[in-house]
Every structure is written in structure tokens, then in C-alpha cells.
Short mmCIF file of C-alpha atoms in Angstrom, two decimals:
data_model
loop_
_atom_site.label_atom_id
_atom_site.label_comp_id
_atom_site.label_asym_id
_atom_site.label_seq_id
_atom_site.Cartn_x
_atom_site.Cartn_y
_atom_site.Cartn_z
CA MET A 1 70.51 -52.29 12.48
CA ALA A 2 69.12 -48.38 14.01
CA ALA A 3 69.03 -46.54 10.97
CA LEU A 4 66.83 -49.48 9.82
CA THR A 5 64.75 -48.76 13.42
CA PRO A 6 61.19 -46.96 13.09
CA LEU A 7 61.30 -43.75 14.96
CA SER A 8 58.81 -45.16 18.00
CA THR A 9 55.62 -41.80 18.10
CA PRO A 10 56.07 -40.22 21.64
CA PRO A 11 52.48 -41.05 23.52
CA ALA A 12 49.82 -38.55 23.80
CA SER A 13 50.42 -36.06 26.62
CA PRO A 14 46.91 -36.75 28.70
CA ASP A 15 47.07 -33.28 29.83
CA VAL A 16 46.77 -31.95 26.21
CA VAL A 17 42.27 -32.82 24.79
CA PRO A 18 41.98 -32.13 20.94
CA ALA A 19 38.84 -30.07 20.06
CA PRO A 20 35.55 -31.57 19.14
CA ALA A 21 35.06 -31.36 14.92
CA GLY A 22 31.33 -30.66 16.16
CA ALA A 23 32.57 -27.50 18.45
CA ALA A 24 34.01 -25.84 15.17
CA ARG A 25 31.94 -26.98 12.77
CA ARG A 26 29.26 -24.26 14.77
CA ARG A 27 31.75 -21.32 15.58
CA ARG A 28 31.37 -21.37 11.82
CA ARG A 29 28.42 -22.28 10.62
CA TYR A 30 27.53 -19.02 13.42
CA TRP A 31 30.22 -16.48 12.18
CA ARG A 32 28.26 -17.33 8.33
CA GLY A 33 24.41 -16.48 9.86
CA ALA A 34 26.61 -13.51 11.26
CA VAL A 35 27.27 -12.21 7.78
CA LEU A 36 24.49 -13.32 5.94
CA THR A 37 22.23 -10.89 8.81
CA VAL A 38 24.25 -8.46 8.55
CA ALA A 39 24.16 -8.82 4.06
CA GLY A 40 20.56 -8.72 4.07
CA LEU A 41 20.09 -5.87 6.37
CA TYR A 42 21.99 -4.22 4.61
CA PHE A 43 19.52 -4.85 1.22
CA LEU A 44 16.61 -5.10 2.58
CA THR A 45 17.03 -1.92 5.55
CA PRO A 46 16.21 0.16 2.18
CA LEU A 47 13.89 -2.10 1.11
CA VAL A 48 11.66 -1.76 4.01
CA SER A 49 12.02 1.69 4.48
CA SER A 50 10.27 2.82 0.32
CA PHE A 51 7.85 0.53 1.06
CA VAL A 52 6.74 1.82 4.57
CA PHE A 53 7.12 5.64 2.40
CA THR A 54 5.21 4.46 0.35
CA VAL A 55 2.17 3.19 2.35
CA HIS A 56 2.03 5.62 5.63
CA VAL A 57 0.86 8.82 4.25
CA PRO A 58 1.33 11.77 7.57
CA GLY A 59 -2.61 11.64 9.20
CA GLN A 60 -4.27 9.55 6.81
CA GLY A 61 -3.02 5.91 8.29
CA LEU A 62 -2.06 2.97 5.93
CA THR A 63 -3.14 3.88 2.21
CA PHE A 64 -2.20 1.27 -1.23
CA ALA A 65 -3.47 4.39 -3.40
CA ALA A 66 -0.13 4.80 -4.25
CA TYR A 67 0.40 0.84 -6.05
CA SER A 68 -3.87 0.30 -6.90
CA GLY A 69 -2.77 3.83 -9.33
CA ILE A 70 0.15 1.83 -11.08
CA LEU A 71 -1.42 0.39 -13.82
CA SER A 72 -4.02 3.25 -14.50
CA ALA A 73 -1.40 6.06 -14.47
CA GLU A 74 -1.06 7.75 -17.82
CA GLY A 75 2.39 5.64 -19.69
CA PHE A 76 2.53 2.98 -17.32
CA THR A 77 1.62 0.48 -19.77
CA GLU A 78 3.53 2.05 -22.48
CA SER A 79 7.16 2.35 -21.02
CA LEU A 80 7.69 -0.56 -19.25
CA PHE A 81 6.70 -2.68 -22.92
CA LEU A 82 8.84 -0.79 -25.13
CA SER A 83 11.88 -1.08 -22.37
CA LEU A 84 11.04 -4.92 -21.75
CA SER A 85 10.71 -4.75 -26.59
CA LEU A 86 14.33 -2.90 -26.26
CA ALA A 87 15.68 -5.19 -23.93
CA ALA A 88 14.42 -8.81 -26.14
CA ALA A 89 16.20 -6.11 -29.33
CA THR A 90 18.83 -6.00 -27.61
CA ILE A 91 20.42 -9.76 -25.95
CA ALA A 92 19.65 -11.66 -29.37
CA LEU A 93 21.57 -8.81 -31.10
CA ALA A 94 23.62 -9.11 -28.88
CA LEU A 95 24.33 -12.19 -28.43
CA LEU A 96 24.16 -13.07 -32.44
CA LEU A 97 27.06 -11.03 -32.31
CA VAL A 98 29.03 -11.95 -29.29
CA VAL A 99 28.14 -16.02 -29.75
CA PRO A 100 29.89 -16.32 -33.55
CA ALA A 101 33.15 -14.62 -32.74
CA LEU A 102 33.88 -15.85 -29.56
CA ILE A 103 32.91 -19.52 -31.55
CA ALA A 104 35.64 -18.53 -33.98
CA VAL A 105 38.47 -16.34 -32.67
CA ARG A 106 38.10 -20.10 -30.10
CA LEU A 107 38.82 -22.04 -33.57
CA GLY A 108 40.70 -19.75 -35.34
CA PRO A 109 44.53 -18.08 -34.11
CA PRO A 110 45.04 -17.62 -30.25
CA ARG A 111 45.86 -13.81 -31.08
CA LEU A 112 42.74 -12.85 -32.19
CA ARG A 113 41.92 -13.12 -28.91
CA ALA A 114 43.09 -9.73 -27.33
CA VAL A 115 42.08 -7.86 -30.16
CA VAL A 116 38.39 -9.26 -28.57
CA GLU A 117 38.47 -9.28 -26.55
CA ILE A 118 39.54 -5.08 -26.32
CA VAL A 119 36.73 -4.46 -28.82
CA CYS A 120 34.61 -5.68 -26.31
CA MET A 121 35.71 -3.74 -22.88
CA LEU A 122 36.15 0.08 -24.50
CA PRO A 123 32.21 0.83 -23.54
CA LEU A 124 33.30 0.27 -20.23
CA VAL A 125 36.39 3.05 -21.24
CA VAL A 126 34.12 5.39 -23.25
CA PRO A 127 31.55 6.84 -21.11
CA PRO A 128 27.92 6.97 -22.17
CA ILE A 129 27.83 10.18 -22.06
CA ALA A 130 29.88 10.89 -24.56
CA LEU A 131 28.85 8.15 -26.35
CA VAL A 132 25.59 8.99 -25.95
CA THR A 133 26.14 12.21 -27.42
CA GLY A 134 28.48 11.39 -30.08
CA ILE A 135 24.87 9.03 -31.34
CA ALA A 136 23.23 12.62 -30.82
CA THR A 137 25.53 14.53 -32.74
CA VAL A 138 25.04 12.10 -35.64
CA LEU A 139 21.60 11.48 -35.67
CA ARG A 140 21.62 15.89 -36.28
CA TRP A 141 24.07 15.49 -39.38
CA GLY A 142 23.07 12.96 -40.59
CA PRO A 143 19.23 14.13 -42.18
CA ASP A 144 20.21 17.71 -42.74
CA HIS A 145 23.27 15.99 -45.67
CA PHE A 146 21.28 13.33 -46.71
CA SER A 147 17.79 14.64 -46.94
CA ARG A 148 17.58 14.05 -51.15
CA THR A 149 18.91 10.03 -50.50
CA PRO A 150 17.40 6.90 -49.78
CA LEU A 151 19.51 7.03 -46.58
CA TYR A 152 17.30 10.49 -45.28
CA GLN A 153 14.15 7.60 -43.87
CA THR A 154 16.72 5.37 -43.00
CA PHE A 155 17.38 8.06 -40.55
CA LEU A 156 13.57 9.36 -39.33
CA ALA A 157 13.31 5.34 -39.57
CA VAL A 158 16.36 4.57 -36.20
CA GLN A 159 14.52 7.06 -34.56
CA ASN A 160 11.08 5.64 -34.35
CA GLU A 161 9.25 6.72 -30.39
CA SER A 162 7.32 3.70 -30.79
CA PHE A 163 10.23 1.56 -31.37
CA PRO A 164 13.75 3.69 -30.76
CA VAL A 165 16.46 1.15 -33.21
CA VAL A 166 19.24 3.37 -31.56
CA LEU A 167 18.62 2.81 -28.59
CA VAL A 168 19.22 -0.90 -28.88
CA LEU A 169 22.25 -0.02 -31.12
CA ALA A 170 22.72 2.36 -28.14
CA TYR A 171 22.25 -0.58 -25.10
CA THR A 172 24.27 -3.20 -27.48
CA VAL A 173 27.17 -1.42 -27.23
CA LEU A 174 27.42 -0.98 -24.00
CA ALA A 175 26.06 -4.60 -23.14
CA LEU A 176 29.04 -6.28 -25.40
CA PRO A 177 31.83 -6.26 -22.22
CA PHE A 178 29.07 -7.98 -19.80
CA VAL A 179 28.19 -10.34 -22.99
CA HIS A 180 31.60 -11.09 -23.53
CA ARG A 181 33.39 -12.14 -20.30
CA SER A 182 29.91 -14.23 -18.96
CA LEU A 183 29.94 -16.67 -22.76
CA ASP A 184 33.98 -16.46 -22.47
CA ALA A 185 34.23 -17.59 -18.80
CA GLY A 186 31.87 -20.49 -20.35
CA LEU A 187 34.00 -20.83 -23.86
CA ARG A 188 36.42 -21.18 -21.05
CA ALA A 189 35.10 -24.48 -19.47
CA VAL A 190 34.51 -26.17 -22.96
CA ASP A 191 36.59 -27.69 -25.28
CA VAL A 192 35.46 -26.48 -28.82
CA PRO A 193 37.25 -27.20 -31.01
CA THR A 194 37.18 -31.09 -29.64
CA LEU A 195 33.07 -30.55 -30.07
CA VAL A 196 33.55 -29.56 -33.39
CA GLU A 197 35.85 -31.83 -34.71
CA ALA A 198 34.13 -35.10 -33.53
CA ALA A 199 30.85 -33.19 -34.45
CA ARG A 200 32.05 -32.62 -38.34
CA ASN A 201 34.05 -35.93 -38.22
CA CYS A 202 29.97 -37.44 -37.75
CA GLY A 203 28.80 -35.97 -40.76
CA ALA A 204 27.55 -32.27 -39.11
CA GLY A 205 27.79 -29.44 -40.59
CA ARG A 206 28.79 -25.63 -39.43
CA LEU A 207 25.51 -24.29 -38.20
CA TYR A 208 24.24 -27.93 -36.69
CA VAL A 209 27.54 -27.46 -35.06
CA ILE A 210 26.69 -24.10 -33.50
CA LEU A 211 23.58 -24.97 -32.19
CA ARG A 212 23.59 -28.77 -31.20
CA VAL A 213 26.38 -28.79 -30.12
CA ILE A 214 28.52 -25.06 -28.51
CA LEU A 215 25.04 -23.46 -27.50
CA PRO A 216 24.00 -26.64 -25.33
CA ASN A 217 27.17 -26.70 -23.54
CA LEU A 218 26.58 -23.05 -23.03
CA ARG A 219 23.25 -22.76 -21.81
CA SER A 220 24.36 -21.49 -18.27
CA SER A 221 26.36 -18.34 -19.55
CA LEU A 222 23.37 -17.36 -21.94
CA ALA A 223 21.59 -17.04 -19.22
CA GLY A 224 22.98 -15.54 -17.31
CA ALA A 225 24.33 -13.05 -19.81
CA SER A 226 20.40 -11.91 -20.90
CA PHE A 227 19.49 -11.56 -17.38
CA LEU A 228 22.22 -8.85 -16.86
CA THR A 229 21.00 -7.76 -20.32
CA LEU A 230 17.92 -6.49 -19.01
CA ALA A 231 19.11 -5.57 -16.24
CA LEU A 232 20.97 -2.68 -18.07
CA VAL A 233 17.97 -1.55 -20.09
CA LEU A 234 16.09 -1.61 -17.68
CA GLY A 235 17.65 0.55 -15.47
CA GLU A 236 19.49 2.92 -17.94
CA TYR A 237 18.74 6.14 -18.23
CA THR A 238 21.81 8.42 -19.65
CA VAL A 239 21.10 8.10 -23.34
CA ALA A 240 17.24 7.36 -24.14
CA SER A 241 16.82 9.93 -21.70
CA LEU A 242 19.93 12.35 -23.62
CA LEU A 243 17.79 11.31 -27.21
CA GLY A 244 14.35 12.71 -25.78
CA PHE A 245 12.76 8.99 -25.45
CA ARG A 246 10.53 7.96 -22.74
CA PRO A 247 10.98 3.81 -21.75
CA PHE A 248 10.66 3.04 -18.45
CA ALA A 249 13.60 4.63 -16.31
CA VAL A 250 12.82 7.72 -17.75
CA TRP A 251 9.42 6.93 -16.82
CA ILE A 252 9.80 6.14 -12.96
CA VAL A 253 12.22 9.65 -13.09
CA SER A 254 9.76 12.01 -15.12
CA VAL A 255 6.84 10.74 -12.75
CA SER A 256 8.58 10.74 -9.91
CA GLY A 257 7.69 15.44 -9.15
CA ALA A 258 4.26 14.92 -9.81
CA GLU A 259 3.37 10.44 -7.31
CA ALA A 260 6.99 10.47 -5.34
CA ARG A 261 5.04 7.47 -3.84
CA MET A 262 4.80 5.98 -6.89
CA SER A 263 7.35 6.08 -8.70
CA VAL A 264 8.81 4.52 -4.75
CA ALA A 265 5.82 1.88 -5.42
CA VAL A 266 7.01 1.95 -9.23
CA SER A 267 11.01 1.42 -8.14
CA LEU A 268 10.08 -1.75 -5.83
CA LEU A 269 8.09 -3.41 -8.48
CA SER A 270 10.56 -2.86 -10.95
CA LEU A 271 13.10 -4.91 -8.16
CA LEU A 272 10.00 -7.39 -8.11
CA ILE A 273 9.39 -8.09 -11.30
CA THR A 274 13.79 -7.49 -12.18
CA TRP A 275 13.95 -10.94 -9.26
CA ALA A 276 10.90 -13.04 -11.20
CA LEU A 277 12.94 -12.44 -14.86
CA LEU A 278 16.37 -13.82 -13.19
CA LEU A 279 14.27 -17.07 -12.07
CA VAL A 280 12.83 -17.72 -15.29
CA LEU A 281 16.43 -17.11 -16.65
CA SER A 282 17.87 -19.37 -14.08
CA ARG A 283 15.05 -22.35 -14.65
CA ALA A 284 16.42 -21.70 -18.36
CA GLY A 285 19.45 -21.67 -17.71
CA THR A 286 19.95 -25.29 -16.40
CA GLY A 287 19.10 -28.03 -17.88
CA PRO A 288 19.62 -32.09 -17.37
CA SER A 289 22.23 -33.34 -17.91
CA THR A 290 22.62 -36.73 -20.72
CA ALA A 291 24.49 -39.95 -18.91
CA VAL A 292 24.97 -43.21 -20.53
CA PRO A 293 22.60 -45.76 -17.95
CA GLY A 294 26.83 -46.90 -17.28
CA GLY A 295 27.00 -43.41 -15.71
CA ALA A 296 29.47 -41.34 -17.55
CA PRO A 297 28.04 -38.41 -19.92
CA SER A 298 27.69 -39.55 -22.99
CA ALA A 299 30.44 -37.34 -25.38
CA ALA A 300 29.09 -38.16 -28.49
CA GLY A 301 25.65 -38.10 -30.27
CA PRO A 302 23.22 -41.22 -31.83
CA THR A 303 25.78 -41.14 -34.33
CA GLY A 304 28.85 -41.02 -32.18
CA SER A 305 31.30 -43.75 -32.49
CA ALA A 306 30.97 -47.41 -32.42
CA GLY A 307 34.16 -48.30 -31.11
CA SER A 308 34.04 -46.47 -27.92
CA ALA A 309 30.73 -48.05 -27.52
CA ALA A 310 31.44 -51.52 -27.59
CA SER A 311 35.18 -51.30 -25.62
CA PRO A 312 34.26 -52.92 -22.34
CA SER A 313 35.65 -51.25 -18.93
CA PRO A 314 38.80 -51.99 -17.84
CA SER A 315 37.07 -52.81 -14.01
CA ALA A 316 35.18 -55.09 -15.96
CA PRO A 317 36.46 -58.33 -14.67
CA ASP A 318 37.37 -61.08 -17.79
CA PRO A 319 35.55 -63.93 -18.01
CA ALA A 320 38.34 -66.31 -20.21
CA ALA A 321 41.52 -64.68 -18.45
CA ALA A 322 40.21 -66.68 -14.69
CA PRO A 323 41.96 -69.61 -13.80
CA ILE A 324 40.44 -72.87 -14.35
CA PRO A 325 39.96 -74.59 -11.24
CA VAL A 326 42.02 -78.46 -11.21
CA PRO A 327 40.66 -80.87 -9.08
CA GLY A 328 41.64 -81.93 -6.75
CA LYS A 329 44.36 -78.52 -6.09
CA GLU A 330 42.28 -76.15 -3.99
#
């Protein structure tokens, strides 16, 4: 009987007063505010200093001549349009290469995942200066050995200054690690084999499965990969400079010798443009989720299985199973 007797909890000492939850919450809020303040000062101080440098001229006071002359500066519009065109082509090519490869790896043997990951991560091991040296060697070697073949015109076409395709190929290689990491993280959160099997059982083709079933689930990952590639192309200088082209980053460096304030002003504007494009891509990466009226997410399309829709909810009461009251037996 003594073993079955529950132990009584000793009464709390009247001298011990538990700390209120509000005090701990306020301490966490203070620490969070302090960390955010330090981080904000760390990032905003260089930007504010650069802005002051562009608008304050010793002996003249405040002037916005560095900003008013950007649009009329020689080569600004051409270089910016070239960088944006290269970024769009690089994003399209990188996604066309990585998305089908990762989907095929998810549906194929698991040992291929390591091979694809190693191939996509190689640009992090090879320095950009070594990559551009190899590209320049091939571009010099090709015309000399293929001058009497149709490939000679190909070597000239990829080096067209109005739209250098060779930069798109080089930027695609440099962007592979970032695109792979972003899309691989999105695919890990999606059960690709189950989605593909369900869609194929409903009569969908391979292209329909990729475009209408898998890609909508990777919307945020695609937006993240696109933004990382865009930021890479807009800020890349080594490859374009050594190959002799003049996109936006090379133009900023070239104009800094004669117009230092304009160069800093353009750098600040490029940050604003990048942030604006980030907001656009982040909004494109989010969308309303489809759900059935009951609140559960709809996993099947219009041609989904009718058996799952007709199955009753386990929590719903069955009217036929309710007991029938008998008069006089209440």
C-alpha cells in the first residue's frame, strides 16, 4: 500500500518568486534589437558614406551632378542593357540544364546524385581567372586551325560584341553551383516520384508533368536561383574584362578613372536595381496555395481520383451508427 501511495509535491517556498514571462520576453526583444541595430549600422554606414561622397563636393556644397549625368554618360545604357540581356540568357540556359538533370536524378538511380553534384560544384574549385584563361586560349586557337571550315564563323559569332555568347556560356558555368544548391533544396522538400507517378496515372505526359506539376512546387527555388544568377552576372568583372568585353561591371571600373563620383553613384544605383529585382523575383516566387473547401490541400488535379473525394472524414459522425432512443428508457 505504501508503494501505491502517490508522493505529495512539497509546497513551494514563499521566498522563491518565479520570474514573469514578460521579463524574459523583453530581454529577448532587447537582444534582438541590439543585434539588428549593429547589423544595420554595419551595412548602412558604407552606403551612407558613399552617398555623402557623391553629393558633397568640397568648396561647392551639395550637388547631384553625379546622378544627373548618369543617363547621358557614354556607354551607360549600352552596358546596362548588355548585362541584363546576358543575365536573362544565363538564367534561361542554367535552368534548362539543371532542372531536367535534377528531376532525372530524383527519378533515377540515387548514385547519380553525387555525380551531378560534383559536376555542378566544380566551378567553386576552379578559379575564374583559370577559367577565363582557358576560354581565351580556345578562342585564339580556334580561328587559326578552323579558318577553312564552317566552325570559323562559329568562333566569330560567339565573340560578337553586341551579344557575346561566350560570356553566356562562361556565366552559366559560374552560376551552376548556386542554381544547383537552390533547386536541390527545393526538390528535397517535394516528393517528386510520388507526384510524377500520380500525374502519369492520370494520363499526363512527361512535359506536362514537369511544367504543371513539378515546376509550380519549385517556384520559390526557381526565383532564388534566378536572383543569384542575376546578381552574379551584374557584378562579374574578371571574365568580361579579360575577354575584352564591356558589360555593366566593366563600364563602372572604366569610368571610375575620370569620374570617381559618378562611378560610386552608379554602384549605389546598381545596388538599388538589384534590390528591386530581388523584390520582383521574390513576389514571383510566392503564389496562392490551392486548397479544397475543407481546408486540406488539393493533391490531385481536375482528373484526380474520385475515391479519395468520396471517402468520408474519419472525424465526421455517422448518422446510421447513432443509438436509437427507446421511449421510457431515457
